[in-house]
Amino acid sequence: MNVSDAVSTRKSIRAFTDTPVSTEVLATLLEKAARAPSGGNVQPWRVYVINGEAMTRFKAVLQEKRAPEPAAYAIYPDGLKDPYRSARFQVGEQMYALLGIPREDKPARLRRLAENFNFFGAPASIFCFVDRQMGPPQWSDLGMFLQTFMLLATEAGLGTCAQEAWANRAETVSEFVGADPELMLFCGVAIGEPDISAPVNTLVSERFAVEQFATFL
Ligand SMILES: Cc1cc2nc3c(=O)[nH]c(=O)nc-3n(C[C@H](O)[C@H](O)[C@H](O)COP(=O)(O)O)c2cc1C
């Protein structure tokens, strides 16, 4: 698989099989992903891996701790502008259509949202943190690490879904992994074998045309 193939075939996977993921494979992916660039080579990503028995324990904790928690950060800005707002709306509608959940069925939409906290059934995950001292440049570095990791996972035949939904369970995640209080959770990544029979995994999200986001002078 070349880089273009990895970029074009990676997509968010939101239904997984039970097939376990090897911790060695995850370690290799992390080692390779650490070649991602970062300003000043500070490598600000800090990662916790939850797999196998740890995943079983974490899911038990999640069952117990269901109370709302303060969000680690605002996932979207208040009053998200267009065209960003419309793009967000559109992908949500496409996803719910594939799941057969109509707009009016708010309880079903909420139940589906809560599937984030079951990693959509994925057997493995990583949680990405960044030191609270860091600012937008280092958050951007973390994003590069994240995409590099997801592309490498694609090459290894694994499906992924980055999940900033975990910002709403940051306390539970941080406590479970024993993260230093100086570290702030950015997102989780659900990892596993894609369930190819699940309609939700057929979603191919749209993109703005180049002329909508790039200006050639
Ligand atoms: C940092 C980040 C966080 C995300 N958080 C979530 C999430 O919490 N739940 C979810 O279902 N998808 C999440 N996504 C997936 C996006 O919705 C998805 O990347 C976008 O719609 C484009 O689709 P694609 O990944 O299939 O190309 C996240 C993606 C990124 C990059």
mmCIF file of C-alpha atoms and ligand atoms in Angstrom:
data_model
loop_
_atom_site.group_PDB
_atom_site.id
_atom_site.type_symbol
_atom_site.label_atom_id
_atom_site.label_comp_id
_atom_site.label_asym_id
_atom_site.label_seq_id
_atom_site.Cartn_x
_atom_site.Cartn_y
_atom_site.Cartn_z
ATOM 1 C CA MET A 1 0.000 0.000 0.000
ATOM 2 C CA ASN A 2 1.452 3.382 -0.975
ATOM 3 C CA VAL A 3 0.792 6.663 0.832
ATOM 4 C CA SER A 4 -1.959 7.737 -1.583
ATOM 5 C CA ASP A 5 -3.765 4.420 -1.111
ATOM 6 C CA ALA A 6 -3.540 4.698 2.666
ATOM 7 C CA VAL A 7 -4.829 8.289 2.606
ATOM 8 C CA SER A 8 -7.703 7.499 0.259
ATOM 9 C CA THR A 9 -8.809 4.259 1.952
ATOM 10 C CA ARG A 10 -8.589 5.399 5.583
ATOM 11 C CA LYS A 11 -11.964 6.378 6.880
ATOM 12 C CA SER A 12 -13.639 6.422 10.251
ATOM 13 C CA ILE A 13 -14.805 2.946 11.231
ATOM 14 C CA ARG A 14 -17.769 2.857 13.599
ATOM 15 C CA ALA A 15 -18.464 -0.889 13.862
ATOM 16 C CA PHE A 16 -15.845 -3.510 14.674
ATOM 17 C CA THR A 17 -15.602 -7.287 14.989
ATOM 18 C CA ASP A 18 -14.454 -8.968 18.216
ATOM 19 C CA THR A 19 -11.148 -10.066 16.666
ATOM 20 C CA PRO A 20 -8.451 -9.123 19.181
ATOM 21 C CA VAL A 21 -5.691 -6.699 18.249
ATOM 22 C CA SER A 22 -2.143 -7.671 19.189
ATOM 23 C CA THR A 23 -0.482 -5.312 21.651
ATOM 24 C CA GLU A 24 2.793 -5.889 19.755
ATOM 25 C CA VAL A 25 1.151 -4.596 16.586
ATOM 26 C CA LEU A 26 -0.043 -1.501 18.471
ATOM 27 C CA ALA A 27 3.459 -0.941 19.853
ATOM 28 C CA THR A 28 4.912 -1.164 16.329
ATOM 29 C CA LEU A 29 2.324 1.293 14.987
ATOM 30 C CA LEU A 30 3.178 3.745 17.773
ATOM 31 C CA GLU A 31 6.889 3.372 17.124
ATOM 32 C CA LYS A 32 6.393 4.076 13.421
ATOM 33 C CA ALA A 33 3.921 6.926 14.036
ATOM 34 C CA ALA A 34 6.489 8.641 16.241
ATOM 35 C CA ARG A 35 8.285 9.559 12.988
ATOM 36 C CA ALA A 36 5.570 12.229 12.622
ATOM 37 C CA PRO A 37 7.105 15.708 12.564
ATOM 38 C CA SER A 38 6.670 18.229 15.354
ATOM 39 C CA GLY A 39 7.820 21.829 15.740
ATOM 40 C CA GLY A 40 11.260 21.823 17.389
ATOM 41 C CA ASN A 41 10.949 18.016 17.541
ATOM 42 C CA VAL A 42 9.269 18.379 20.940
ATOM 43 C CA GLN A 43 7.079 15.296 20.199
ATOM 44 C CA PRO A 44 4.305 16.462 22.515
ATOM 45 C CA TRP A 45 2.098 13.361 22.154
ATOM 46 C CA ARG A 46 1.591 11.177 25.217
ATOM 47 C CA VAL A 47 -0.299 7.959 24.609
ATOM 48 C CA TYR A 48 -2.006 5.342 26.778
ATOM 49 C CA VAL A 49 -2.932 2.016 25.200
ATOM 50 C CA ILE A 50 -5.966 0.093 26.406
ATOM 51 C CA ASN A 51 -6.223 -3.428 25.053
ATOM 52 C CA GLY A 52 -7.218 -6.938 26.131
ATOM 53 C CA GLU A 53 -7.753 -7.335 29.852
ATOM 54 C CA ALA A 54 -7.322 -3.570 30.432
ATOM 55 C CA MET A 55 -10.174 -2.953 27.978
ATOM 56 C CA THR A 56 -12.411 -5.336 29.932
ATOM 57 C CA ARG A 57 -11.573 -3.481 33.153
ATOM 58 C CA PHE A 58 -12.078 -0.061 31.550
ATOM 59 C CA LYS A 59 -15.492 -1.031 30.164
ATOM 60 C CA ALA A 60 -16.529 -2.168 33.651
ATOM 61 C CA VAL A 61 -15.483 1.247 35.035
ATOM 62 C CA LEU A 62 -17.474 2.993 32.301
ATOM 63 C CA GLN A 63 -20.561 0.995 33.219
ATOM 64 C CA GLU A 64 -20.254 2.198 36.804
ATOM 65 C CA LYS A 65 -19.368 5.828 36.137
ATOM 66 C CA ARG A 66 -22.146 7.276 34.048
ATOM 67 C CA ALA A 67 -22.530 10.689 35.676
ATOM 68 C CA PRO A 68 -21.825 13.704 33.449
ATOM 69 C CA GLU A 69 -18.313 15.143 33.744
ATOM 70 C CA PRO A 70 -16.961 18.579 32.884
ATOM 71 C CA ALA A 71 -15.700 18.616 29.299
ATOM 72 C CA ALA A 72 -11.905 18.734 28.954
ATOM 73 C CA TYR A 73 -12.381 21.349 26.214
ATOM 74 C CA ALA A 74 -15.065 22.645 23.866
ATOM 75 C CA ILE A 75 -15.151 20.184 20.972
ATOM 76 C CA TYR A 76 -16.580 22.834 18.614
ATOM 77 C CA PRO A 77 -16.603 26.596 19.035
ATOM 78 C CA ASP A 78 -19.903 28.198 20.021
ATOM 79 C CA GLY A 79 -21.703 29.423 16.943
ATOM 80 C CA LEU A 80 -19.647 27.301 14.540
ATOM 81 C CA LYS A 81 -19.732 29.206 11.242
ATOM 82 C CA ASP A 82 -20.548 28.061 7.777
ATOM 83 C CA PRO A 83 -19.296 26.284 5.736
ATOM 84 C CA TYR A 84 -17.905 24.309 8.710
ATOM 85 C CA ARG A 85 -21.293 24.015 10.378
ATOM 86 C CA SER A 86 -22.969 22.633 7.252
ATOM 87 C CA ALA A 87 -20.176 20.118 6.696
ATOM 88 C CA ARG A 88 -20.585 18.871 10.259
ATOM 89 C CA PHE A 89 -24.359 18.675 9.888
ATOM 90 C CA GLN A 90 -24.099 16.827 6.587
ATOM 91 C CA VAL A 91 -21.787 14.064 7.758
ATOM 92 C CA GLY A 92 -23.988 13.532 10.820
ATOM 93 C CA GLU A 93 -27.099 13.217 8.662
ATOM 94 C CA GLN A 94 -25.343 10.801 6.297
ATOM 95 C CA MET A 95 -24.251 8.664 9.228
ATOM 96 C CA TYR A 96 -27.694 8.563 10.868
ATOM 97 C CA ALA A 97 -29.321 7.740 7.519
ATOM 98 C CA LEU A 98 -27.054 4.685 7.183
ATOM 99 C CA LEU A 99 -27.965 3.707 10.745
ATOM 100 C CA GLY A 100 -31.675 4.123 9.950
ATOM 101 C CA ILE A 101 -32.141 6.681 12.729
ATOM 102 C CA PRO A 102 -34.478 9.544 11.776
ATOM 103 C CA ARG A 103 -33.878 13.104 12.957
ATOM 104 C CA GLU A 104 -36.952 13.084 15.223
ATOM 105 C CA ASP A 105 -35.786 10.001 17.124
ATOM 106 C CA LYS A 106 -33.660 11.857 19.658
ATOM 107 C CA PRO A 107 -33.389 8.916 22.123
ATOM 108 C CA ALA A 108 -31.990 6.682 19.364
ATOM 109 C CA ARG A 109 -29.534 9.408 18.338
ATOM 110 C CA LEU A 110 -28.390 9.773 21.934
ATOM 111 C CA ARG A 111 -28.003 6.011 22.276
ATOM 112 C CA ARG A 112 -25.923 6.010 19.145
ATOM 113 C CA LEU A 113 -23.780 8.879 20.454
ATOM 114 C CA ALA A 114 -23.199 6.842 23.613
ATOM 115 C CA GLU A 115 -21.723 4.059 21.441
ATOM 116 C CA ASN A 116 -18.621 6.265 21.360
ATOM 117 C CA PHE A 117 -18.106 5.180 24.965
ATOM 118 C CA ASN A 118 -18.152 1.551 23.896
ATOM 119 C CA PHE A 119 -15.493 2.339 21.239
ATOM 120 C CA PHE A 120 -18.148 1.227 18.705
ATOM 121 C CA GLY A 121 -17.289 -2.312 19.815
ATOM 122 C CA ALA A 122 -13.564 -1.995 19.078
ATOM 123 C CA PRO A 123 -11.371 -4.309 21.160
ATOM 124 C CA ALA A 124 -8.460 -1.848 21.458
ATOM 125 C CA SER A 125 -7.856 1.853 21.811
ATOM 126 C CA ILE A 126 -5.271 4.508 22.382
ATOM 127 C CA PHE A 127 -5.814 7.737 24.288
ATOM 128 C CA CYS A 128 -3.819 10.773 23.176
ATOM 129 C CA PHE A 129 -2.844 13.394 25.732
ATOM 130 C CA VAL A 130 -0.842 16.595 25.574
ATOM 131 C CA ASP A 131 0.778 18.583 28.375
ATOM 132 C CA ARG A 132 -1.437 21.448 29.541
ATOM 133 C CA GLN A 133 1.513 23.774 28.975
ATOM 134 C CA MET A 134 1.260 23.213 25.225
ATOM 135 C CA GLY A 135 -0.539 25.537 22.836
ATOM 136 C CA PRO A 136 -2.000 25.331 19.321
ATOM 137 C CA PRO A 137 1.335 24.493 17.620
ATOM 138 C CA GLN A 138 1.818 21.388 19.766
ATOM 139 C CA TRP A 139 -1.851 20.387 19.442
ATOM 140 C CA SER A 140 -1.282 20.506 15.712
ATOM 141 C CA ASP A 141 1.760 18.219 16.173
ATOM 142 C CA LEU A 142 -0.477 15.795 18.027
ATOM 143 C CA GLY A 143 -2.871 15.842 15.069
ATOM 144 C CA MET A 144 -0.038 14.899 12.753
ATOM 145 C CA PHE A 145 0.873 12.022 15.019
ATOM 146 C CA LEU A 146 -2.752 10.922 15.062
ATOM 147 C CA GLN A 147 -3.152 10.855 11.287
ATOM 148 C CA THR A 148 0.201 9.111 10.857
ATOM 149 C CA PHE A 149 -0.941 6.465 13.338
ATOM 150 C CA MET A 150 -4.281 5.997 11.569
ATOM 151 C CA LEU A 151 -2.647 5.678 8.142
ATOM 152 C CA LEU A 152 -0.236 3.065 9.474
ATOM 153 C CA ALA A 153 -3.170 1.214 11.062
ATOM 154 C CA THR A 154 -4.896 1.237 7.656
ATOM 155 C CA GLU A 155 -1.775 -0.268 6.113
ATOM 156 C CA ALA A 156 -1.822 -2.955 8.831
ATOM 157 C CA GLY A 157 -5.448 -3.820 7.938
ATOM 158 C CA LEU A 158 -6.921 -2.203 11.043
ATOM 159 C CA GLY A 159 -9.842 0.201 11.191
ATOM 160 C CA THR A 160 -9.764 3.310 13.383
ATOM 161 C CA CYS A 161 -12.032 6.081 14.571
ATOM 162 C CA ALA A 162 -10.582 9.134 16.283
ATOM 163 C CA GLN A 163 -12.932 10.087 19.113
ATOM 164 C CA GLU A 164 -12.944 13.515 20.674
ATOM 165 C CA ALA A 165 -16.204 12.446 22.350
ATOM 166 C CA TRP A 166 -13.915 11.236 25.135
ATOM 167 C CA ALA A 167 -13.331 14.898 26.058
ATOM 168 C CA ASN A 168 -16.648 14.437 27.880
ATOM 169 C CA ARG A 169 -15.257 11.507 29.901
ATOM 170 C CA ALA A 170 -11.780 12.942 30.420
ATOM 171 C CA GLU A 171 -11.865 12.548 34.199
ATOM 172 C CA THR A 172 -12.734 8.859 34.008
ATOM 173 C CA VAL A 173 -10.129 8.209 31.303
ATOM 174 C CA SER A 174 -7.376 10.135 33.102
ATOM 175 C CA GLU A 175 -8.070 8.391 36.389
ATOM 176 C CA PHE A 176 -8.164 4.953 34.793
ATOM 177 C CA VAL A 177 -4.880 5.350 32.914
ATOM 178 C CA GLY A 178 -3.229 7.172 35.815
ATOM 179 C CA ALA A 179 -2.310 10.188 33.708
ATOM 180 C CA ASP A 180 -0.199 12.923 35.266
ATOM 181 C CA PRO A 181 -2.551 15.844 36.152
ATOM 182 C CA GLU A 182 -0.375 18.016 33.898
ATOM 183 C CA LEU A 183 -1.592 15.997 30.932
ATOM 184 C CA MET A 184 -4.810 16.867 29.169
ATOM 185 C CA LEU A 185 -6.820 14.384 27.143
ATOM 186 C CA PHE A 186 -7.283 15.231 23.486
ATOM 187 C CA CYS A 187 -8.981 12.131 22.088
ATOM 188 C CA GLY A 188 -9.319 8.394 22.016
ATOM 189 C CA VAL A 189 -8.906 6.201 18.958
ATOM 190 C CA ALA A 190 -11.022 3.065 18.600
ATOM 191 C CA ILE A 191 -8.974 0.347 16.891
ATOM 192 C CA GLY A 192 -9.918 -3.048 15.520
ATOM 193 C CA GLU A 193 -10.965 -5.140 12.579
ATOM 194 C CA PRO A 194 -13.674 -3.298 10.621
ATOM 195 C CA ASP A 195 -17.068 -5.018 10.526
ATOM 196 C CA ILE A 196 -17.569 -4.971 6.775
ATOM 197 C CA SER A 197 -21.210 -6.043 7.114
ATOM 198 C CA ALA A 198 -22.131 -2.841 9.007
ATOM 199 C CA PRO A 199 -23.824 -0.220 6.793
ATOM 200 C CA VAL A 200 -22.356 2.619 8.910
ATOM 201 C CA ASN A 201 -18.904 1.629 7.668
ATOM 202 C CA THR A 202 -19.906 2.323 4.067
ATOM 203 C CA LEU A 203 -19.969 6.048 4.816
ATOM 204 C CA VAL A 204 -17.549 7.969 2.625
ATOM 205 C CA SER A 205 -17.586 11.517 3.969
ATOM 206 C CA GLU A 206 -17.467 14.420 1.532
ATOM 207 C CA ARG A 207 -14.734 17.032 1.181
ATOM 208 C CA PHE A 208 -14.671 20.631 0.083
ATOM 209 C CA ALA A 209 -13.265 21.156 -3.409
ATOM 210 C CA VAL A 210 -9.676 22.462 -3.495
ATOM 211 C CA GLU A 211 -10.843 25.892 -4.676
ATOM 212 C CA GLN A 212 -13.010 26.160 -1.546
ATOM 213 C CA PHE A 213 -10.087 25.868 0.862
ATOM 214 C CA ALA A 214 -6.989 26.815 -1.144
ATOM 215 C CA THR A 215 -6.091 30.056 -2.850
ATOM 216 C CA PHE A 216 -3.524 30.000 -5.628
ATOM 217 C CA LEU A 217 -1.774 33.346 -6.122
HETATM 218 C C1 LIG B 1 -9.644 14.511 16.194
HETATM 219 C C2 LIG B 1 -10.868 13.819 15.703
HETATM 220 C C3 LIG B 1 -11.882 13.512 16.591
HETATM 221 C C4 LIG B 1 -13.026 12.819 16.163
HETATM 222 N N1 LIG B 1 -13.994 12.484 17.068
HETATM 223 C C5 LIG B 1 -15.026 11.691 16.701
HETATM 224 C C6 LIG B 1 -15.948 11.201 17.668
HETATM 225 O O1 LIG B 1 -15.871 11.511 18.856
HETATM 226 N N2 LIG B 1 -16.916 10.353 17.246
HETATM 227 C C7 LIG B 1 -17.044 9.968 15.940
HETATM 228 O O2 LIG B 1 -17.944 9.192 15.626
HETATM 229 N N3 LIG B 1 -16.197 10.441 14.998
HETATM 230 C C8 LIG B 1 -15.178 11.268 15.357
HETATM 231 N N4 LIG B 1 -14.265 11.702 14.425
HETATM 232 C C9 LIG B 1 -14.391 11.268 13.037
HETATM 233 C C10 LIG B 1 -14.844 12.406 12.111
HETATM 234 O O3 LIG B 1 -16.234 12.563 12.224
HETATM 235 C C11 LIG B 1 -14.424 12.011 10.689
HETATM 236 O O4 LIG B 1 -13.017 12.007 10.622
HETATM 237 C C12 LIG B 1 -14.954 12.959 9.617
HETATM 238 O O5 LIG B 1 -16.365 12.915 9.558
HETATM 239 C C13 LIG B 1 -14.377 12.593 8.261
HETATM 240 O O6 LIG B 1 -14.686 11.260 7.955
HETATM 241 P P1 LIG B 1 -13.592 10.148 7.682
HETATM 242 O O7 LIG B 1 -12.731 10.032 8.907
HETATM 243 O O8 LIG B 1 -14.378 8.887 7.429
HETATM 244 O O9 LIG B 1 -12.786 10.583 6.493
HETATM 245 C C14 LIG B 1 -13.143 12.436 14.811
HETATM 246 C C15 LIG B 1 -12.116 12.758 13.913
HETATM 247 C C16 LIG B 1 -11.005 13.446 14.351
HETATM 248 C C17 LIG B 1 -9.909 13.752 13.368
#
